GROMACS .gro file of C-alpha atoms in nm:
model
  433
    1UNK     CA    1  -5.601   2.627  14.408
    2UNK     CA    2  -5.221   2.610  14.471
    3UNK     CA    3  -5.173   2.938  14.277
    4UNK     CA    4  -5.429   3.116  14.494
    5UNK     CA    5  -5.280   2.984  14.816
    6UNK     CA    6  -4.929   3.083  14.704
    7UNK     CA    7  -5.047   3.439  14.618
    8UNK     CA    8  -5.224   3.478  14.950
    9UNK     CA    9  -4.917   3.361  15.136
   10UNK     CA   10  -4.696   3.613  14.945
   11UNK     CA   11  -4.941   3.896  15.023
   12UNK     CA   12  -4.952   3.793  15.392
   13UNK     CA   13  -4.573   3.798  15.428
   14UNK     CA   14  -4.518   4.124  15.233
   15UNK     CA   15  -4.813   4.292  15.408
   16UNK     CA   16  -4.685   4.185  15.751
   17UNK     CA   17  -4.334   4.318  15.682
   18UNK     CA   18  -4.456   4.643  15.537
   19UNK     CA   19  -4.717   4.689  15.813
   20UNK     CA   20  -4.449   4.657  16.085
   21UNK     CA   21  -4.183   4.875  15.920
   22UNK     CA   22  -4.407   5.140  15.759
   23UNK     CA   23  -4.477   5.336  16.087
   24UNK     CA   24  -4.103   5.356  16.172
   25UNK     CA   25  -3.984   5.436  15.822
   26UNK     CA   26  -3.877   5.786  15.926
   27UNK     CA   27  -3.688   5.682  16.242
   28UNK     CA   28  -3.543   5.368  16.087
   29UNK     CA   29  -3.527   5.416  15.707
   30UNK     CA   30  -3.266   5.143  15.672
   31UNK     CA   31  -3.489   4.890  15.843
   32UNK     CA   32  -3.774   4.985  15.611
   33UNK     CA   33  -3.555   4.938  15.296
   34UNK     CA   34  -3.442   4.599  15.424
   35UNK     CA   35  -3.804   4.500  15.479
   36UNK     CA   36  -3.886   4.596  15.119
   37UNK     CA   37  -3.589   4.403  14.983
   38UNK     CA   38  -3.691   4.097  15.191
   39UNK     CA   39  -4.047   4.131  15.055
   40UNK     CA   40  -3.920   4.129  14.701
   41UNK     CA   41  -3.694   3.829  14.763
   42UNK     CA   42  -3.978   3.648  14.936
   43UNK     CA   43  -4.210   3.711  14.641
   44UNK     CA   44  -3.955   3.584  14.393
   45UNK     CA   45  -3.878   3.279  14.608
   46UNK     CA   46  -4.249   3.196  14.647
   47UNK     CA   47  -4.293   3.238  14.268
   48UNK     CA   48  -4.002   3.001  14.203
   49UNK     CA   49  -4.142   2.754  14.460
   50UNK     CA   50  -4.481   2.768  14.289
   51UNK     CA   51  -4.338   2.680  13.952
   52UNK     CA   52  -4.117   2.417  14.110
   53UNK     CA   53  -4.414   2.242  14.275
   54UNK     CA   54  -4.701   2.313  14.035
   55UNK     CA   55  -4.542   2.148  13.728
   56UNK     CA   56  -4.481   1.811  13.903
   57UNK     CA   57  -4.827   1.823  14.050
   58UNK     CA   58  -4.968   1.890  13.704
   59UNK     CA   59  -4.781   1.584  13.570
   60UNK     CA   60  -4.913   1.377  13.858
   61UNK     CA   61  -5.261   1.499  13.774
   62UNK     CA   62  -5.205   1.398  13.414
   63UNK     CA   63  -5.096   1.055  13.533
   64UNK     CA   64  -5.415   1.015  13.732
   65UNK     CA   65  -5.625   1.113  13.426
   66UNK     CA   66  -5.432   0.870  13.201
   67UNK     CA   67  -5.502   0.585  13.444
   68UNK     CA   68  -5.863   0.684  13.492
   69UNK     CA   69  -5.918   0.696  13.113
   70UNK     CA   70  -5.715   0.376  13.055
   71UNK     CA   71  -5.488   0.561  12.817
   72UNK     CA   72  -5.168   0.355  12.802
   73UNK     CA   73  -5.023   0.526  12.490
   74UNK     CA   74  -4.945   0.875  12.633
   75UNK     CA   75  -4.645   0.936  12.860
   76UNK     CA   76  -4.550   1.189  13.132
   77UNK     CA   77  -4.287   1.460  13.062
   78UNK     CA   78  -3.970   1.492  13.280
   79UNK     CA   79  -3.986   1.754  13.562
   80UNK     CA   80  -3.715   1.963  13.735
   81UNK     CA   81  -3.805   1.804  14.071
   82UNK     CA   82  -3.567   1.503  14.119
   83UNK     CA   83  -3.806   1.304  14.342
   84UNK     CA   84  -4.105   1.360  14.117
   85UNK     CA   85  -3.892   1.293  13.814
   86UNK     CA   86  -3.808   0.947  13.951
   87UNK     CA   87  -4.184   0.888  13.992
   88UNK     CA   88  -4.238   1.000  13.629
   89UNK     CA   89  -3.977   0.748  13.505
   90UNK     CA   90  -4.135   0.462  13.705
   91UNK     CA   91  -4.482   0.562  13.588
   92UNK     CA   92  -4.375   0.564  13.220
   93UNK     CA   93  -4.216   0.219  13.258
   94UNK     CA   94  -4.533   0.092  13.424
   95UNK     CA   95  -4.748   0.231  13.144
   96UNK     CA   96  -4.522   0.079  12.881
   97UNK     CA   97  -4.557  -0.258  13.045
   98UNK     CA   98  -4.936  -0.223  13.080
   99UNK     CA   99  -4.962  -0.118  12.719
  100UNK     CA  100  -4.756  -0.420  12.605
  101UNK     CA  101  -4.960  -0.661  12.818
  102UNK     CA  102  -5.285  -0.505  12.697
  103UNK     CA  103  -5.183  -0.542  12.332
  104UNK     CA  104  -5.083  -0.903  12.394
  105UNK     CA  105  -5.407  -0.972  12.574
  106UNK     CA  106  -5.608  -0.816  12.295
  107UNK     CA  107  -5.421  -1.024  12.035
  108UNK     CA  108  -5.485  -1.336  12.234
  109UNK     CA  109  -5.849  -1.244  12.271
  110UNK     CA  110  -5.884  -1.194  11.896
  111UNK     CA  111  -5.703  -1.520  11.832
  112UNK     CA  112  -5.928  -1.706  12.078
  113UNK     CA  113  -6.241  -1.549  11.923
  114UNK     CA  114  -6.136  -1.660  11.577
  115UNK     CA  115  -6.034  -1.998  11.701
  116UNK     CA  116  -6.377  -2.049  11.860
  117UNK     CA  117  -6.550  -1.953  11.535
  118UNK     CA  118  -6.325  -2.175  11.319
  119UNK     CA  119  -6.328  -2.487  11.541
  120UNK     CA  120  -6.560  -2.767  11.411
  121UNK     CA  121  -6.665  -2.848  11.770
  122UNK     CA  122  -6.916  -2.661  11.985
  123UNK     CA  123  -6.780  -2.469  12.281
  124UNK     CA  124  -6.943  -2.306  12.583
  125UNK     CA  125  -6.755  -2.100  12.842
  126UNK     CA  126  -6.895  -2.061  13.194
  127UNK     CA  127  -6.815  -1.808  13.465
  128UNK     CA  128  -6.748  -1.871  13.834
  129UNK     CA  129  -7.122  -1.923  13.899
  130UNK     CA  130  -7.159  -2.176  13.615
  131UNK     CA  131  -7.337  -1.922  13.396
  132UNK     CA  132  -7.283  -1.905  13.017
  133UNK     CA  133  -7.062  -1.613  12.916
  134UNK     CA  134  -6.934  -1.718  12.579
  135UNK     CA  135  -7.014  -1.957  12.292
  136UNK     CA  136  -6.929  -2.027  11.931
  137UNK     CA  137  -7.166  -2.061  11.633
  138UNK     CA  138  -7.137  -2.446  11.620
  139UNK     CA  139  -7.276  -2.497  11.976
  140UNK     CA  140  -7.564  -2.257  11.904
  141UNK     CA  141  -7.643  -2.456  11.587
  142UNK     CA  142  -7.634  -2.785  11.785
  143UNK     CA  143  -7.855  -2.649  12.062
  144UNK     CA  144  -8.083  -2.460  11.816
  145UNK     CA  145  -8.072  -2.154  12.044
  146UNK     CA  146  -7.972  -1.790  12.021
  147UNK     CA  147  -7.684  -1.669  12.239
  148UNK     CA  148  -7.899  -1.400  12.400
  149UNK     CA  149  -8.138  -1.674  12.520
  150UNK     CA  150  -7.866  -1.860  12.711
  151UNK     CA  151  -7.625  -1.577  12.813
  152UNK     CA  152  -7.600  -1.535  13.191
  153UNK     CA  153  -7.797  -1.854  13.261
  154UNK     CA  154  -7.701  -2.184  13.417
  155UNK     CA  155  -7.776  -2.513  13.241
  156UNK     CA  156  -8.065  -2.582  13.475
  157UNK     CA  157  -8.229  -2.257  13.365
  158UNK     CA  158  -8.211  -2.353  12.996
  159UNK     CA  159  -8.460  -2.602  12.856
  160UNK     CA  160  -8.245  -2.820  12.632
  161UNK     CA  161  -8.207  -3.204  12.653
  162UNK     CA  162  -7.837  -3.199  12.559
  163UNK     CA  163  -7.747  -2.936  12.822
  164UNK     CA  164  -7.943  -3.135  13.081
  165UNK     CA  165  -7.720  -3.435  13.007
  166UNK     CA  166  -7.400  -3.225  13.006
  167UNK     CA  167  -7.494  -3.069  13.341
  168UNK     CA  168  -7.463  -3.417  13.496
  169UNK     CA  169  -7.102  -3.460  13.375
  170UNK     CA  170  -6.821  -3.454  13.629
  171UNK     CA  171  -6.522  -3.225  13.574
  172UNK     CA  172  -6.275  -3.366  13.313
  173UNK     CA  173  -6.518  -3.639  13.218
  174UNK     CA  174  -6.571  -3.735  12.855
  175UNK     CA  175  -6.902  -3.898  12.763
  176UNK     CA  176  -7.090  -3.983  12.443
  177UNK     CA  177  -7.452  -3.861  12.468
  178UNK     CA  178  -7.719  -3.985  12.227
  179UNK     CA  179  -8.046  -3.806  12.183
  180UNK     CA  180  -8.367  -3.865  11.998
  181UNK     CA  181  -8.323  -3.877  11.623
  182UNK     CA  182  -7.994  -4.073  11.647
  183UNK     CA  183  -7.791  -3.768  11.722
  184UNK     CA  184  -7.474  -3.856  11.918
  185UNK     CA  185  -7.243  -3.603  12.075
  186UNK     CA  186  -6.909  -3.646  12.246
  187UNK     CA  187  -6.910  -3.403  12.541
  188UNK     CA  188  -6.627  -3.304  12.774
  189UNK     CA  189  -6.631  -3.067  13.072
  190UNK     CA  190  -6.294  -2.909  13.154
  191UNK     CA  191  -6.164  -2.611  13.346
  192UNK     CA  192  -5.904  -2.331  13.338
  193UNK     CA  193  -5.777  -2.068  13.581
  194UNK     CA  194  -5.866  -1.706  13.499
  195UNK     CA  195  -5.770  -1.417  13.734
  196UNK     CA  196  -5.699  -1.670  14.010
  197UNK     CA  197  -6.039  -1.842  13.986
  198UNK     CA  198  -6.148  -2.165  13.825
  199UNK     CA  199  -6.385  -2.141  13.526
  200UNK     CA  200  -6.534  -2.425  13.322
  201UNK     CA  201  -6.579  -2.477  12.953
  202UNK     CA  202  -6.770  -2.742  12.760
  203UNK     CA  203  -6.655  -2.905  12.433
  204UNK     CA  204  -6.925  -3.078  12.218
  205UNK     CA  205  -6.831  -3.284  11.915
  206UNK     CA  206  -7.110  -3.386  11.678
  207UNK     CA  207  -7.050  -3.749  11.588
  208UNK     CA  208  -7.366  -3.785  11.383
  209UNK     CA  209  -7.230  -3.729  11.031
  210UNK     CA  210  -6.917  -3.933  11.108
  211UNK     CA  211  -7.139  -4.219  11.229
  212UNK     CA  212  -7.350  -4.203  10.916
  213UNK     CA  213  -7.043  -4.200  10.690
  214UNK     CA  214  -6.900  -4.506  10.866
  215UNK     CA  215  -7.237  -4.683  10.855
  216UNK     CA  216  -7.269  -4.625  10.482
  217UNK     CA  217  -6.916  -4.739  10.415
  218UNK     CA  218  -7.001  -5.055  10.610
  219UNK     CA  219  -7.338  -5.147  10.454
  220UNK     CA  220  -7.342  -4.987  10.105
  221UNK     CA  221  -7.088  -5.229   9.952
  222UNK     CA  222  -7.261  -5.528  10.113
  223UNK     CA  223  -7.606  -5.416   9.993
  224UNK     CA  224  -7.479  -5.361   9.635
  225UNK     CA  225  -7.319  -5.707   9.634
  226UNK     CA  226  -7.628  -5.876   9.780
  227UNK     CA  227  -7.862  -5.689   9.542
  228UNK     CA  228  -7.646  -5.788   9.244
  229UNK     CA  229  -7.637  -6.157   9.342
  230UNK     CA  230  -8.003  -6.177   9.432
  231UNK     CA  231  -8.123  -6.005   9.113
  232UNK     CA  232  -7.903  -6.228   8.897
  233UNK     CA  233  -8.022  -6.537   9.076
  234UNK     CA  234  -8.386  -6.432   9.067
  235UNK     CA  235  -8.364  -6.353   8.697
  236UNK     CA  236  -8.210  -6.691   8.620
  237UNK     CA  237  -8.464  -6.878   8.839
  238UNK     CA  238  -8.760  -6.698   8.682
  239UNK     CA  239  -8.626  -6.797   8.336
  240UNK     CA  240  -8.605  -7.163   8.443
  241UNK     CA  241  -8.954  -7.140   8.592
  242UNK     CA  242  -9.092  -7.013   8.265
  243UNK     CA  243  -8.916  -7.300   8.091
  244UNK     CA  244  -9.057  -7.556   8.332
  245UNK     CA  245  -9.411  -7.440   8.236
  246UNK     CA  246  -9.352  -7.602   7.899
  247UNK     CA  247  -9.307  -7.941   8.071
  248UNK     CA  248  -9.632  -7.933   8.263
  249UNK     CA  249  -9.805  -8.273   8.319
  250UNK     CA  250 -10.074  -8.392   8.080
  251UNK     CA  251 -10.318  -8.461   8.360
  252UNK     CA  252 -10.528  -8.148   8.399
  253UNK     CA  253 -10.551  -8.166   8.778
  254UNK     CA  254 -10.174  -8.216   8.817
  255UNK     CA  255 -10.109  -7.947   8.558
  256UNK     CA  256 -10.315  -7.693   8.757
  257UNK     CA  257 -10.126  -7.771   9.081
  258UNK     CA  258  -9.795  -7.773   8.894
  259UNK     CA  259  -9.848  -7.431   8.733
  260UNK     CA  260  -9.978  -7.287   9.062
  261UNK     CA  261  -9.665  -7.403   9.242
  262UNK     CA  262  -9.445  -7.247   8.973
  263UNK     CA  263  -9.641  -6.925   9.006
  264UNK     CA  264  -9.601  -6.922   9.385
  265UNK     CA  265  -9.219  -6.973   9.353
  266UNK     CA  266  -9.196  -6.698   9.091
  267UNK     CA  267  -9.404  -6.466   9.317
  268UNK     CA  268  -9.167  -6.531   9.607
  269UNK     CA  269  -8.869  -6.456   9.381
  270UNK     CA  270  -9.026  -6.127   9.284
  271UNK     CA  271  -9.089  -6.045   9.650
  272UNK     CA  272  -8.725  -6.118   9.725
  273UNK     CA  273  -8.615  -5.894   9.441
  274UNK     CA  274  -8.840  -5.613   9.571
  275UNK     CA  275  -8.700  -5.670   9.921
  276UNK     CA  276  -8.343  -5.619   9.799
  277UNK     CA  277  -8.455  -5.324   9.586
  278UNK     CA  278  -8.578  -5.148   9.907
  279UNK     CA  279  -8.232  -5.191  10.063
  280UNK     CA  280  -8.051  -5.075   9.748
  281UNK     CA  281  -8.273  -4.762   9.730
  282UNK     CA  282  -8.119  -4.637  10.056
  283UNK     CA  283  -7.770  -4.636   9.900
  284UNK     CA  284  -7.885  -4.473   9.579
  285UNK     CA  285  -8.048  -4.156   9.711
  286UNK     CA  286  -7.953  -3.881   9.463
  287UNK     CA  287  -7.817  -3.542   9.549
  288UNK     CA  288  -8.101  -3.293   9.590
  289UNK     CA  289  -8.192  -3.065   9.303
  290UNK     CA  290  -8.265  -2.754   9.514
  291UNK     CA  291  -8.533  -2.513   9.411
  292UNK     CA  292  -8.796  -2.295   9.577
  293UNK     CA  293  -9.094  -2.517   9.652
  294UNK     CA  294  -9.415  -2.458   9.852
  295UNK     CA  295  -9.391  -2.715  10.134
  296UNK     CA  296  -9.759  -2.666  10.227
  297UNK     CA  297  -9.878  -2.761   9.878
  298UNK     CA  298  -9.664  -3.075   9.881
  299UNK     CA  299  -9.815  -3.179  10.214
  300UNK     CA  300 -10.172  -3.097  10.107
  301UNK     CA  301 -10.138  -3.293   9.785
  302UNK     CA  302 -10.013  -3.597   9.977
  303UNK     CA  303 -10.291  -3.565  10.233
  304UNK     CA  304 -10.537  -3.558   9.945
  305UNK     CA  305 -10.389  -3.882   9.809
  306UNK     CA  306 -10.405  -4.047  10.151
  307UNK     CA  307 -10.748  -3.901  10.229
  308UNK     CA  308 -10.951  -4.208  10.146
  309UNK     CA  309 -10.706  -4.443  10.321
  310UNK     CA  310 -10.704  -4.228  10.636
  311UNK     CA  311 -11.082  -4.192  10.624
  312UNK     CA  312 -11.133  -4.567  10.589
  313UNK     CA  313 -10.914  -4.617  10.897
  314UNK     CA  314 -11.094  -4.347  11.103
  315UNK     CA  315 -10.785  -4.125  11.119
  316UNK     CA  316 -10.871  -3.762  11.192
  317UNK     CA  317 -10.644  -3.504  11.017
  318UNK     CA  318 -10.570  -3.165  11.188
  319UNK     CA  319 -10.412  -2.933  10.935
  320UNK     CA  320 -10.257  -2.631  11.115
  321UNK     CA  321 -10.035  -2.522  10.827
  322UNK     CA  322 -10.015  -2.164  10.686
  323UNK     CA  323 -10.131  -2.095  10.329
  324UNK     CA  324  -9.774  -2.093  10.197
  325UNK     CA  325  -9.432  -2.204  10.321
  326UNK     CA  326  -9.145  -2.163  10.072
  327UNK     CA  327  -8.834  -2.372  10.122
  328UNK     CA  328  -8.522  -2.446   9.921
  329UNK     CA  329  -8.547  -2.823   9.862
  330UNK     CA  330  -8.588  -3.110   9.618
  331UNK     CA  331  -8.957  -3.168   9.558
  332UNK     CA  332  -8.936  -3.535   9.465
  333UNK     CA  333  -8.722  -3.618   9.768
  334UNK     CA  334  -8.962  -3.430   9.996
  335UNK     CA  335  -9.255  -3.625   9.858
  336UNK     CA  336  -9.069  -3.950   9.931
  337UNK     CA  337  -8.986  -3.821  10.280
  338UNK     CA  338  -9.345  -3.737  10.377
  339UNK     CA  339  -9.484  -4.052  10.219
  340UNK     CA  340  -9.269  -4.250  10.460
  341UNK     CA  341  -9.365  -4.033  10.757
  342UNK     CA  342  -9.739  -4.065  10.683
  343UNK     CA  343  -9.702  -4.436  10.629
  344UNK     CA  344  -9.530  -4.485  10.966
  345UNK     CA  345  -9.787  -4.259  11.137
  346UNK     CA  346 -10.076  -4.460  10.987
  347UNK     CA  347  -9.919  -4.792  11.106
  348UNK     CA  348  -9.878  -4.646  11.453
  349UNK     CA  349 -10.240  -4.514  11.469
  350UNK     CA  350 -10.376  -4.858  11.370
  351UNK     CA  351 -10.245  -4.984  11.704
  352UNK     CA  352 -10.482  -4.761  11.907
  353UNK     CA  353 -10.862  -4.737  11.933
  354UNK     CA  354 -11.048  -4.592  11.638
  355UNK     CA  355 -11.173  -4.297  11.844
  356UNK     CA  356 -10.820  -4.189  11.934
  357UNK     CA  357 -10.663  -4.178  11.592
  358UNK     CA  358 -10.543  -3.823  11.518
  359UNK     CA  359 -10.276  -3.689  11.284
  360UNK     CA  360 -10.179  -3.325  11.336
  361UNK     CA  361  -9.952  -3.125  11.108
  362UNK     CA  362  -9.835  -2.783  11.227
  363UNK     CA  363  -9.568  -2.522  11.166
  364UNK     CA  364  -9.406  -2.294  11.428
  365UNK     CA  365  -9.302  -1.973  11.256
  366UNK     CA  366  -9.092  -1.852  11.550
  367UNK     CA  367  -8.871  -2.166  11.569
  368UNK     CA  368  -8.912  -2.245  11.197
  369UNK     CA  369  -9.003  -2.609  11.277
  370UNK     CA  370  -9.250  -2.843  11.111
  371UNK     CA  371  -9.420  -3.093  11.343
  372UNK     CA  372  -9.613  -3.406  11.246
  373UNK     CA  373  -9.779  -3.559  11.551
  374UNK     CA  374  -9.981  -3.874  11.576
  375UNK     CA  375 -10.178  -3.999  11.876
  376UNK     CA  376 -10.039  -4.350  11.847
  377UNK     CA  377  -9.830  -4.537  12.103
  378UNK     CA  378  -9.545  -4.349  12.274
  379UNK     CA  379  -9.188  -4.419  12.176
  380UNK     CA  380  -8.972  -4.558  12.455
  381UNK     CA  381  -8.648  -4.387  12.543
  382UNK     CA  382  -8.452  -4.689  12.422
  383UNK     CA  383  -8.631  -4.685  12.087
  384UNK     CA  384  -8.574  -4.306  12.049
  385UNK     CA  385  -8.198  -4.368  12.072
  386UNK     CA  386  -8.204  -4.645  11.807
  387UNK     CA  387  -8.491  -4.546  11.584
  388UNK     CA  388  -8.278  -4.399  11.304
  389UNK     CA  389  -8.013  -4.671  11.327
  390UNK     CA  390  -7.980  -4.852  10.992
  391UNK     CA  391  -8.216  -5.155  10.959
  392UNK     CA  392  -8.353  -5.110  11.314
  393UNK     CA  393  -8.725  -5.150  11.351
  394UNK     CA  394  -8.955  -5.191  11.650
  395UNK     CA  395  -9.205  -5.378  11.430
  396UNK     CA  396  -9.186  -5.760  11.402
  397UNK     CA  397  -9.192  -5.749  11.020
  398UNK     CA  398  -9.018  -5.416  10.977
  399UNK     CA  399  -8.705  -5.371  10.768
  400UNK     CA  400  -8.581  -5.047  10.928
  401UNK     CA  401  -8.559  -4.877  10.586
  402UNK     CA  402  -8.835  -4.609  10.598
  403UNK     CA  403  -8.692  -4.391  10.877
  404UNK     CA  404  -8.337  -4.454  10.749
  405UNK     CA  405  -8.448  -4.312  10.412
  406UNK     CA  406  -8.610  -4.014  10.589
  407UNK     CA  407  -8.286  -3.951  10.780
  408UNK     CA  408  -8.069  -3.950  10.466
  409UNK     CA  409  -8.308  -3.719  10.278
  410UNK     CA  410  -8.314  -3.474  10.566
  411UNK     CA  411  -7.935  -3.482  10.605
  412UNK     CA  412  -7.893  -3.406  10.231
  413UNK     CA  413  -8.112  -3.094  10.291
  414UNK     CA  414  -7.911  -2.995  10.602
  415UNK     CA  415  -8.232  -3.006  10.806
  416UNK     CA  416  -8.212  -3.116  11.169
  417UNK     CA  417  -8.483  -3.351  11.293
  418UNK     CA  418  -8.599  -3.576  11.577
  419UNK     CA  419  -8.871  -3.831  11.646
  420UNK     CA  420  -8.984  -3.837  12.004
  421UNK     CA  421  -9.269  -3.869  12.252
  422UNK     CA  422  -9.314  -3.551  12.463
  423UNK     CA  423  -9.564  -3.431  12.716
  424UNK     CA  424  -9.835  -3.468  12.451
  425UNK     CA  425  -9.766  -3.843  12.438
  426UNK     CA  426  -9.808  -4.010  12.100
  427UNK     CA  427  -9.512  -3.950  11.867
  428UNK     CA  428  -9.388  -3.627  11.703
  429UNK     CA  429  -9.165  -3.606  11.401
  430UNK     CA  430  -9.005  -3.254  11.424
  431UNK     CA  431  -8.809  -3.101  11.136
  432UNK     CA  432  -8.605  -2.780  11.169
  433UNK     CA  433  -8.628  -2.615  10.827
   0.00000   0.00000   0.00000
């Protein structure tokens, strides 16, 4: 455009001079020659002016393109125009600084990204509107959610019990939150300034495995010692009782009472030994021998074993399992796990009317969760928080070992789980395979 305008201006000036002097070229030849010389000088001057202006303008156009394309690696060339040349120097310095800051920002971003992935705690980053914009794999594992399902949403828009509790935290508050299944999380809500605005981030620390490790350190040694002492004492007492049988009274009536009393004492000793054996079994759970097993077949075999017992107690079974469900697990440990779950479900169902006794087993392929629901009494919120605590039982004669055994077996398989009462009432044992 500048080239065309410059050419038109040159033609206008030359044409005007020649148009004025051409008719008088014969009367005033000198004036006509001067007009031609001036025309040539004007053309050369306009040509010089064009090159003097067009190159700086071209460099300025390049600068605009570089900024528009976010190209901070290219630089502008010096120009003959002193003012524009100063602008080029300032622009190059600015681009150098922008490039340096951009590299530093990218390095910090990569470092932060790797730090989030490597940290053992769950982290969520929120924007100015309290919507999720970033997370790490640990928090997604804790929440059992995909990032795409929570991205751009507030905590109130996400159905998750842990996020519902976190949403109630005040800024810079640290709180331990315990959920169904004994899971305990230490949660903290903090903030930082980004681009002049405050943003929040959440740190979630899973205390569950640490709690279990401390629990086992506390009770395993005591259980072993108690089991050793009780078994030794019971063995010695039973030996003495067998010896005392040799000194039974001659009187037949007294002899019968005497032997019956010894038998009762020996029976109580055996019950005590069995009682301690149950406690010791929790400490001695072996490491799982993992192999591909059909979980559906294991459950169906156990249901067949319990069929008569369930039928005699008017318990209706709803089997909603697929034909096959392969998992990497220890078959014997899984059998022990589900035996305890069915036993607890049966005991719960005996507390309700015969017409309302239902046990439903289902599998959700989308969430990869196995659910065992019974129509027994609901579990209170307080019980849900304590139900997997060692030796805790809501039953008057319970030892608190069955669910503790289930918990340890599931942890050894790295399967998440919870026992709760939802909208369906009753109780649901949910296992994330």
